Short mmCIF file of C-alpha atoms in Angstrom, two decimals:
data_model
loop_
_atom_site.label_atom_id
_atom_site.label_comp_id
_atom_site.label_asym_id
_atom_site.label_seq_id
_atom_site.Cartn_x
_atom_site.Cartn_y
_atom_site.Cartn_z
CA MET A 1 41.38 -10.82 33.80
CA THR A 2 41.18 -14.47 33.37
CA PRO A 3 37.35 -16.33 34.38
CA SER A 4 37.25 -18.98 35.00
CA ALA A 5 35.44 -21.54 32.71
CA SER A 6 33.55 -25.32 33.20
CA PHE A 7 32.62 -27.16 30.24
CA ALA A 8 29.70 -29.96 30.58
CA PRO A 9 27.80 -31.46 27.49
CA ALA A 10 24.56 -31.39 27.90
CA ALA A 11 22.75 -34.61 27.42
CA THR A 12 19.52 -32.94 25.58
CA SER A 13 19.36 -30.71 23.02
CA ALA A 14 18.18 -26.76 23.71
CA ALA A 15 16.13 -24.82 21.45
CA SER A 16 17.91 -21.80 20.04
CA PRO A 17 16.48 -18.43 18.89
CA SER A 18 15.75 -20.00 15.37
CA GLY A 19 14.10 -22.88 16.35
CA ILE A 20 17.18 -25.08 15.64
CA ASP A 21 18.16 -27.80 18.62
CA LYS A 22 21.44 -27.22 19.58
CA THR A 23 23.76 -28.77 22.32
CA PRO A 24 23.86 -26.01 24.91
CA VAL A 25 27.66 -25.13 26.35
CA GLU A 26 27.68 -23.34 29.67
CA TYR A 27 31.10 -20.82 29.99
CA LEU A 28 31.05 -19.59 33.37
CA ILE A 29 32.07 -16.45 34.34
CA ASP A 30 33.56 -15.10 38.00
CA ASN A 31 33.84 -12.05 36.59
CA GLU A 32 32.90 -9.34 34.46
CA ILE A 33 34.86 -9.27 30.50
CA LEU A 34 36.83 -6.55 30.01
CA LEU A 35 36.74 -6.35 25.97
CA LYS A 36 39.42 -4.58 24.85
CA ASN A 37 40.17 -2.79 21.84
CA GLY A 38 40.01 -5.27 18.57
CA GLN A 39 38.95 -7.69 21.07
CA ASP A 40 35.74 -9.89 20.15
CA ILE A 41 33.11 -12.55 21.74
CA ILE A 42 32.24 -15.82 18.82
CA GLY A 43 30.04 -18.34 19.50
CA ALA A 44 29.47 -21.50 17.72
CA ALA A 45 26.96 -20.59 14.80
CA ASP A 46 26.72 -23.29 12.57
CA GLU A 47 28.30 -25.84 14.40
CA GLY A 48 25.44 -27.62 16.18
CA PHE A 49 26.54 -25.75 19.86
CA GLU A 50 24.71 -22.94 21.87
CA ILE A 51 27.28 -20.85 23.66
CA VAL A 52 25.88 -19.80 27.12
CA ILE A 53 27.19 -17.32 29.39
CA ARG A 54 26.51 -18.07 32.48
CA THR A 55 27.60 -16.19 35.93
CA ASN A 56 28.91 -18.75 38.76
CA PRO A 57 27.15 -18.31 41.69
CA GLY A 58 29.09 -15.97 44.43
CA TYR A 59 29.30 -13.13 41.45
CA SER A 60 29.29 -9.92 43.17
CA ASP A 61 29.79 -7.80 39.75
CA THR A 62 27.90 -5.23 38.17
CA TYR A 63 28.37 -6.71 34.59
CA MET A 64 28.61 -9.66 32.34
CA VAL A 65 30.84 -7.73 29.63
CA ARG A 66 32.15 -3.78 29.77
CA ILE A 67 33.82 -1.98 26.76
CA GLY A 68 35.07 1.68 26.70
CA THR A 69 36.22 3.85 29.64
CA THR A 70 34.66 6.86 31.91
CA GLY A 71 36.51 9.87 30.83
CA SER A 72 38.57 9.71 27.51
CA PHE A 73 37.35 8.06 24.42
CA GLN A 74 41.06 6.47 23.39
CA PHE A 75 41.21 7.73 19.59
CA ASP A 76 44.14 6.07 19.22
CA LYS A 77 42.40 3.31 19.59
CA THR A 78 39.88 1.93 16.63
CA GLY A 79 39.62 -1.99 16.41
CA GLY A 80 35.67 -2.67 16.49
CA ASN A 81 34.59 -5.07 19.12
CA HIS A 82 31.96 -7.92 17.96
CA ILE A 83 29.52 -9.69 20.03
CA ARG A 84 27.90 -12.54 18.03
CA HIS A 85 25.91 -16.03 18.60
CA VAL A 86 25.88 -15.93 22.35
CA THR A 87 23.35 -16.97 24.80
CA PHE A 88 23.56 -14.24 27.95
CA GLN A 89 21.77 -15.93 31.21
CA PRO A 90 22.87 -13.44 34.00
CA VAL A 91 20.29 -15.18 36.15
CA GLY A 92 21.28 -18.18 38.84
CA HIS A 93 18.90 -20.91 39.23
CA ASN A 94 17.81 -19.23 42.41
CA ASN A 95 16.84 -16.12 40.18
CA ARG A 96 19.79 -14.74 42.92
CA THR A 97 22.29 -12.36 40.56
CA THR A 98 24.06 -8.41 41.26
CA VAL A 99 24.06 -8.31 36.89
CA GLU A 100 22.82 -4.88 36.45
CA THR A 101 23.14 -4.70 32.91
CA ILE A 102 24.46 -7.53 30.41
CA VAL A 103 27.30 -5.62 28.73
CA PHE A 104 28.05 -1.87 29.39
CA ALA A 105 29.66 0.42 26.83
CA LYS A 106 30.53 3.75 28.39
CA CYS A 107 33.04 6.24 26.05
CA TYR A 108 35.24 4.90 22.93
CA ASN A 109 35.87 5.53 19.37
CA ARG A 110 35.27 2.24 17.58
CA GLU A 111 32.44 0.05 16.51
CA LEU A 112 30.75 -2.10 18.80
CA ILE A 113 28.71 -4.71 16.69
CA ILE A 114 26.45 -7.21 18.74
CA GLU A 115 24.37 -9.53 16.45
CA ASN A 116 22.28 -12.95 17.04
CA ASN A 117 22.66 -12.90 19.90
CA LEU A 118 19.76 -13.99 22.72
CA PHE A 119 19.71 -12.13 25.93
CA ASN A 120 17.77 -12.85 28.76
CA ILE A 121 17.90 -9.78 30.83
CA PRO A 122 18.55 -9.22 34.44
CA ILE A 123 15.54 -7.41 36.87
CA TYR A 124 17.46 -4.12 37.09
CA GLY A 125 18.74 -2.94 33.67
CA ALA A 126 19.26 -4.00 29.76
CA ALA A 127 20.58 -6.66 27.47
CA LEU A 128 23.07 -3.35 26.90
CA ILE A 129 23.08 -0.04 28.38
CA LEU A 130 25.37 2.29 26.12
CA ASP A 131 26.07 5.57 28.10
CA CYS A 132 29.06 8.33 27.38
CA LYS A 133 28.93 11.22 29.49
CA GLU A 134 32.05 13.19 28.25
CA SER A 135 31.23 15.81 25.31
CA LEU A 136 32.02 15.00 21.57
CA ASP A 137 31.53 17.03 18.44
CA ALA A 138 31.67 14.18 15.66
CA SER A 139 31.50 16.59 12.32
CA VAL A 140 35.00 18.15 13.66
CA ASN A 141 36.90 15.52 12.29
CA VAL A 142 34.26 11.84 10.89
CA ARG A 143 37.23 9.95 9.89
CA ARG A 144 39.63 10.41 12.69
CA ARG A 145 37.23 11.14 15.86
CA PRO A 146 33.44 9.57 14.85
CA GLY A 147 33.17 8.63 18.97
CA PRO A 148 31.05 5.18 19.90
CA GLY A 149 29.82 3.18 16.39
CA LEU A 150 26.98 0.67 17.68
CA ARG A 151 25.40 -2.02 15.43
CA PHE A 152 22.35 -3.93 17.27
CA ALA A 153 21.12 -5.92 14.82
CA LYS A 154 18.82 -9.54 14.97
CA ASN A 155 19.09 -10.06 18.55
CA THR A 156 16.70 -11.89 20.92
CA ILE A 157 15.95 -9.86 23.94
CA ILE A 158 13.64 -11.44 26.51
CA GLY A 159 12.68 -10.08 29.90
CA LYS A 160 10.98 -11.54 32.71
CA ALA A 161 9.48 -9.95 36.08
CA ILE A 162 10.42 -10.90 39.27
CA ARG A 163 7.22 -11.39 41.40
CA THR A 164 7.68 -11.38 45.16
CA TRP A 165 5.25 -11.63 48.07
CA CYS A 166 4.26 -7.37 47.81
CA CYS A 167 5.12 -6.55 44.44
CA VAL A 168 5.68 -7.70 40.71
CA PHE A 169 9.35 -6.00 39.66
CA LEU A 170 10.02 -5.53 36.01
CA PRO A 171 13.51 -5.13 34.37
CA LYS A 172 14.01 -1.19 32.91
CA ALA A 173 14.75 -2.35 29.49
CA GLY A 174 15.89 -4.33 26.58
CA ILE A 175 18.29 -1.45 25.92
CA ILE A 176 19.58 1.85 26.51
CA VAL A 177 21.12 4.50 24.43
CA ASN A 178 22.19 7.39 26.39
CA LEU A 179 24.36 10.05 24.02
CA HIS A 180 23.10 13.18 24.41
CA THR A 181 26.68 14.78 24.87
CA ILE A 182 28.00 13.84 21.38
CA VAL A 183 26.69 16.56 19.03
CA ASN A 184 26.36 16.22 15.20
CA GLN A 185 26.82 12.61 15.03
CA SER A 186 25.13 10.50 12.07
CA GLN A 187 25.34 6.94 10.39
CA ARG A 188 26.98 5.45 13.47
CA ILE A 189 24.26 3.95 15.78
CA ALA A 190 20.89 1.35 14.35
CA VAL A 191 19.46 -1.15 15.81
CA ILE A 192 17.96 -3.05 13.22
CA GLU A 193 15.68 -6.16 13.18
CA ASN A 194 15.64 -7.16 16.77
CA SER A 195 13.09 -9.09 18.91
CA PHE A 196 11.78 -7.72 22.30
CA GLN A 197 9.85 -10.23 23.53
CA GLY A 198 8.29 -10.58 27.25
CA GLU A 199 8.18 -8.38 30.50
CA MET A 200 9.69 -5.33 30.36
CA ALA A 201 9.25 -1.49 31.03
CA ASP A 202 10.13 -0.13 28.03
CA ALA A 203 11.82 -1.96 24.81
CA GLY A 204 14.18 0.73 24.33
CA ASP A 205 15.29 3.91 25.33
CA PHE A 206 17.27 6.44 23.17
CA THR A 207 19.00 9.91 23.77
CA LEU A 208 20.94 11.68 21.09
CA GLY A 209 22.38 15.32 21.32
CA PHE A 210 21.85 17.63 19.19
CA GLY A 211 22.62 17.09 15.32
CA SER A 212 22.40 13.25 15.81
CA SER A 213 20.61 10.94 14.03
CA MET A 214 20.22 6.66 14.37
CA ASP A 215 18.21 4.10 12.34
CA ILE A 216 15.58 2.13 14.06
CA PHE A 217 14.50 -0.56 11.71
CA ARG A 218 12.52 -3.01 11.00
CA ASN A 219 12.18 -4.83 14.75
CA LYS A 220 9.52 -6.81 16.12
CA VAL A 221 8.40 -5.59 20.11
CA ASP A 222 6.03 -7.44 21.26
CA ILE A 223 6.15 -6.32 25.48
CA ASN A 224 3.32 -6.80 29.15
CA ASN A 225 4.79 -3.88 30.30
CA ASN A 226 1.05 -3.47 32.25
CA ILE A 227 2.06 -5.72 35.07
CA GLY A 228 4.10 -3.91 37.31
CA LYS A 229 6.95 -1.33 38.27
CA THR A 230 10.58 -1.44 37.78
CA ARG A 231 12.97 -1.09 40.62
CA ALA A 232 14.40 2.46 40.52
CA GLU A 233 9.81 3.33 40.50
CA GLU A 234 9.97 1.59 44.00
CA ALA A 235 13.23 3.14 45.14
CA SER A 236 11.66 6.33 44.11
CA GLY A 237 8.01 5.86 44.51
CA ARG A 238 6.99 7.99 41.36
CA ASP A 239 5.50 5.56 38.70
CA VAL A 240 6.84 6.52 35.29
CA PRO A 241 5.59 5.97 31.89
CA LYS A 242 6.13 2.27 30.15
CA GLU A 243 6.76 2.45 26.19
CA GLY A 244 7.80 0.16 23.65
CA PHE A 245 10.35 3.34 22.38
CA SER A 246 11.69 5.86 24.09
CA LEU A 247 13.16 9.06 22.12
CA ILE A 248 14.53 12.07 23.95
CA GLY A 249 16.15 14.84 22.20
CA HIS A 250 17.31 18.27 24.03
CA THR A 251 15.90 21.87 24.85
CA SER A 252 17.78 24.23 23.71
CA GLY A 253 15.69 25.67 20.52
CA SER A 254 19.07 26.86 19.02
CA GLU A 255 20.43 24.00 17.87
CA GLU A 256 18.94 21.37 15.67
CA PRO A 257 17.17 18.55 17.28
CA PRO A 258 18.55 14.82 17.10
CA LEU A 259 17.02 12.67 14.50
CA PHE A 260 15.36 9.22 15.18
CA ASN A 261 14.61 7.05 11.42
CA LEU A 262 12.24 4.73 12.54
CA ALA A 263 10.69 2.15 9.54
CA GLY A 264 9.34 -1.21 9.19
CA ASN A 265 8.72 -1.85 12.85
CA ARG A 266 6.14 -3.83 14.77
CA ILE A 267 5.00 -2.11 18.04
CA ARG A 268 3.37 -4.09 20.51
CA SER A 269 2.86 -2.58 23.84
CA LYS A 270 0.28 -3.41 26.47
CA ASN A 271 1.11 0.50 27.45
CA ILE A 272 2.02 3.37 25.05
CA ALA A 273 3.80 2.60 21.55
CA ILE A 274 6.20 5.50 21.67
CA GLY A 275 6.85 8.35 24.06
CA VAL A 276 8.43 11.32 23.26
CA GLU A 277 10.43 13.74 25.22
CA LYS A 278 12.42 17.23 24.41
CA ARG A 279 13.31 17.97 20.94
CA ILE A 280 13.02 15.85 18.82
CA LYS A 281 12.81 15.11 14.51
CA LEU A 282 10.87 11.85 13.41
CA ALA A 283 10.89 10.07 10.05
CA LEU A 284 8.28 7.72 10.41
CA ALA A 285 7.55 5.03 7.84
CA CYS A 286 5.83 2.25 7.88
CA ASN A 287 5.54 1.32 11.37
CA HIS A 288 2.67 -0.82 12.82
CA LEU A 289 1.95 0.58 16.59
CA GLN A 290 -0.11 -1.67 18.41
CA ALA A 291 -1.45 -0.37 22.33
CA ALA A 292 -3.54 1.05 24.24
CA ASN A 293 -2.25 4.24 23.39
CA PRO A 294 0.18 5.07 19.81
CA TRP A 295 2.37 8.32 21.77
CA ARG A 296 3.39 10.67 24.92
CA GLN A 297 4.16 13.61 24.66
CA PRO A 298 4.34 15.29 28.12
CA GLN A 299 6.33 17.96 27.99
CA ARG A 300 4.02 20.71 25.39
CA GLN A 301 6.50 23.15 25.49
CA TYR A 302 8.50 21.53 22.54
CA SER A 303 7.78 19.95 19.25
CA LEU A 304 7.83 17.06 17.53
CA GLU A 305 9.29 17.72 14.25
CA ALA A 306 8.10 14.90 11.50
CA VAL A 307 10.54 15.09 8.74
CA ASP A 308 10.04 13.37 4.93
CA PRO A 309 9.88 9.27 5.19
CA LEU A 310 10.00 9.22 0.98
CA PRO A 311 13.94 8.83 1.72
CA LEU A 312 12.80 5.59 4.16
CA ALA A 313 10.73 4.04 1.55
CA GLY A 314 13.71 1.00 1.20
CA GLU A 315 13.82 0.04 4.06
CA CYS A 316 9.92 -1.00 3.83
CA GLU A 317 10.36 -3.48 1.24
CA ARG A 318 12.02 -6.14 3.43
CA THR A 319 10.05 -7.35 6.46
CA VAL A 320 12.10 -8.99 9.78
CA GLY A 321 13.48 -11.85 9.13
CA SER A 322 13.27 -11.86 4.77
CA THR A 323 16.19 -13.10 3.02
CA SER A 324 15.07 -11.25 0.04
CA ALA A 325 16.96 -8.85 -1.13
CA MET A 326 15.88 -4.53 -0.13
CA VAL A 327 15.58 -2.67 -3.20
CA THR A 328 15.19 0.90 -3.15
CA PRO A 329 11.99 1.96 -5.17
CA THR A 330 12.77 4.51 -7.98
CA SER A 331 10.08 6.56 -7.33
CA PRO A 332 8.48 5.78 -4.25
CA THR A 333 4.99 6.90 -3.09
CA LEU A 334 3.02 7.18 0.21
CA CYS A 335 1.57 4.22 -0.15
CA GLN A 336 4.93 2.85 0.87
CA ILE A 337 5.97 4.30 3.91
CA VAL A 338 2.08 5.00 5.72
CA ASN A 339 2.18 3.77 9.24
CA THR A 340 -0.48 2.04 11.00
CA TRP A 341 -2.40 2.06 14.55
CA THR A 342 -4.34 -0.86 16.11
CA SER A 343 -5.71 -0.06 19.69
CA ILE A 344 -5.66 -3.31 21.66
CA THR A 345 -8.63 -2.31 23.98
CA GLY A 346 -10.86 -1.59 20.90
CA SER A 347 -11.55 1.92 21.38
CA MET A 348 -11.61 4.15 18.16
CA ILE A 349 -8.87 6.43 19.43
CA ASN A 350 -7.07 8.69 17.11
CA PRO A 351 -3.61 7.55 16.08
CA LEU A 352 -1.91 10.83 16.89
CA SER A 353 -3.61 11.04 20.69
CA GLY A 354 -1.10 11.37 22.89
CA LEU A 355 1.29 14.00 21.05
CA ASP A 356 0.45 17.82 22.13
CA ASN A 357 2.78 19.74 19.37
CA LEU A 358 3.49 18.38 16.38
CA ASP A 359 5.18 20.30 13.72
CA GLY A 360 4.54 18.35 10.27
CA GLN A 361 2.97 15.71 8.78
CA LEU A 362 2.56 11.64 10.65
CA PHE A 363 1.05 9.45 7.86
CA PHE A 364 -1.52 7.16 9.24
CA ASP A 365 -4.19 7.86 6.58
CA GLU A 366 -5.63 4.76 5.09
CA SER A 367 -6.86 6.86 1.96
CA VAL A 368 -3.54 6.79 0.54
CA CYS A 369 -3.52 3.75 -0.45
CA PRO A 370 -5.91 0.64 -0.63
CA SER A 371 -7.19 -0.40 2.55
CA VAL A 372 -5.54 -3.83 3.66
CA THR A 373 -5.95 -5.31 6.76
CA THR A 374 -2.76 -6.86 8.45
CA PRO A 375 -2.65 -8.13 11.85
CA PHE A 376 0.00 -8.29 14.46
CA VAL A 377 2.10 -11.54 13.98
CA ALA A 378 4.20 -11.37 17.46
CA PRO A 379 7.66 -12.72 17.28
CA ASP A 380 6.51 -16.24 18.43
CA GLY A 381 4.61 -16.41 14.96
CA THR A 382 1.11 -16.67 16.13
CA SER A 383 -1.16 -13.37 15.15
CA SER A 384 -3.20 -11.16 17.38
CA GLU A 385 -6.64 -12.53 18.82
CA ALA A 386 -9.38 -11.82 16.26
CA GLY A 387 -11.76 -9.37 17.76
CA GLU A 388 -8.91 -7.96 20.44
CA ALA A 389 -8.13 -4.78 18.29
CA SER A 390 -9.62 -2.31 16.55
CA THR A 391 -9.30 -1.41 12.38
CA VAL A 392 -6.96 1.19 12.02
CA SER A 393 -8.01 4.09 12.46
CA THR A 394 -7.63 6.88 10.46
CA ALA A 395 -6.11 10.52 11.02
CA SER A 396 -5.97 13.17 8.54
CA SER A 397 -3.01 13.81 6.35
CA THR A 398 -2.44 17.00 7.16
CA THR A 399 -2.31 16.08 10.73
CA ALA A 400 -0.75 13.25 10.14
CA VAL A 401 33.40 -26.79 14.80
CA MET A 402 34.45 -27.23 16.20
CA THR A 403 33.67 -29.04 19.33
CA GLY A 404 32.39 -27.88 22.06
CA LEU A 405 35.70 -28.11 24.12
CA GLY A 406 37.35 -26.77 21.35
CA VAL A 407 35.14 -23.70 21.31
CA ILE A 408 35.57 -23.16 25.16
CA THR A 409 38.92 -22.74 24.53
CA THR A 410 39.08 -20.64 22.02
CA LEU A 411 36.96 -18.18 24.46
CA ALA A 412 39.06 -18.73 27.36
CA ILE A 413 42.13 -18.27 25.34
CA LEU A 414 40.48 -14.34 23.88
CA LEU A 415 38.81 -13.52 26.92
CA ALA A 416 42.47 -13.68 28.87
CA ARG A 417 44.23 -11.07 26.81
#
């Protein structure tokens, strides 16, 4: 595959996600980029350029970047893939595109590191979909056959609805991880310090197999998901609840539920903050939920098992964007891991409202530490409007350079490998 390239230094500068003016340099592609074992896509982090990968007019592929295969983990290929410091723009100037998802990952046996990128997500899909349907017990050979690894960190994901004469269509999600057939996998999947902004149905949809776990730390979610529907909803005629994060487990009563570690996230959703489906375990520490409703748990027969959140106290010490070192407290306290809830409607709804089968304690009890009002800070740095939100409700604790041309040349050589 040899994609075509176009270089045209812009006369004006563009503001990067960090707020620093950079010269945009566009790299136009005619076909999807297949990242093979050990290949990377690296932009110009400190050279004053913003590398933009855009689809050419007439682009007909479903994805912009593809990783992995269907039907094989390729256990002998362990060279990781890195995608860093790139702006992805799948939508052309006329708002038409065939792209469903920017990065689509199937089955592989290596690390996928996606950091410090800007994703303008398409209307049909997400910034990233990791969807492996092959079965794997990762505990059988952790060193040689661990299965897919993902670190999705410090990215900015921006969604924008498309308004037609009849409807408003929302992008499906910021990121989707579906690993329900991979079991007993730990410390391989992490979503850390990302910013989800704009209009999209969900910020993240995460499905894990039994005995597996993933980390979701210090993300900022500020999305409007109450203005329309996804293309899939329109096609099926069925409305789907829209959430900040959706956590999905399995239905087996004899296997260990997957564990989701959530710490330090600030989730602002115009609809539901967190959705829970099937059986899962959840460690919830120092998160702030701000939405119309805090929870959705539609299947009462499956329990949400709350596990001890104190081990996550160290993940609460650093806020998103902080450069200070993170130190794990030697003796963490409940005050360090307590969660907060704010209703955007001004109601006094309970912070556990929507949970129908909770096993254990989720800590929202303000009595465990001094009362402190912490306004929600949106990704653009603005705080929530005064009077919009009620104070935190209390739940019982017992229920609770290279030049621009040089950069393009390097990318062209890399992608032609």
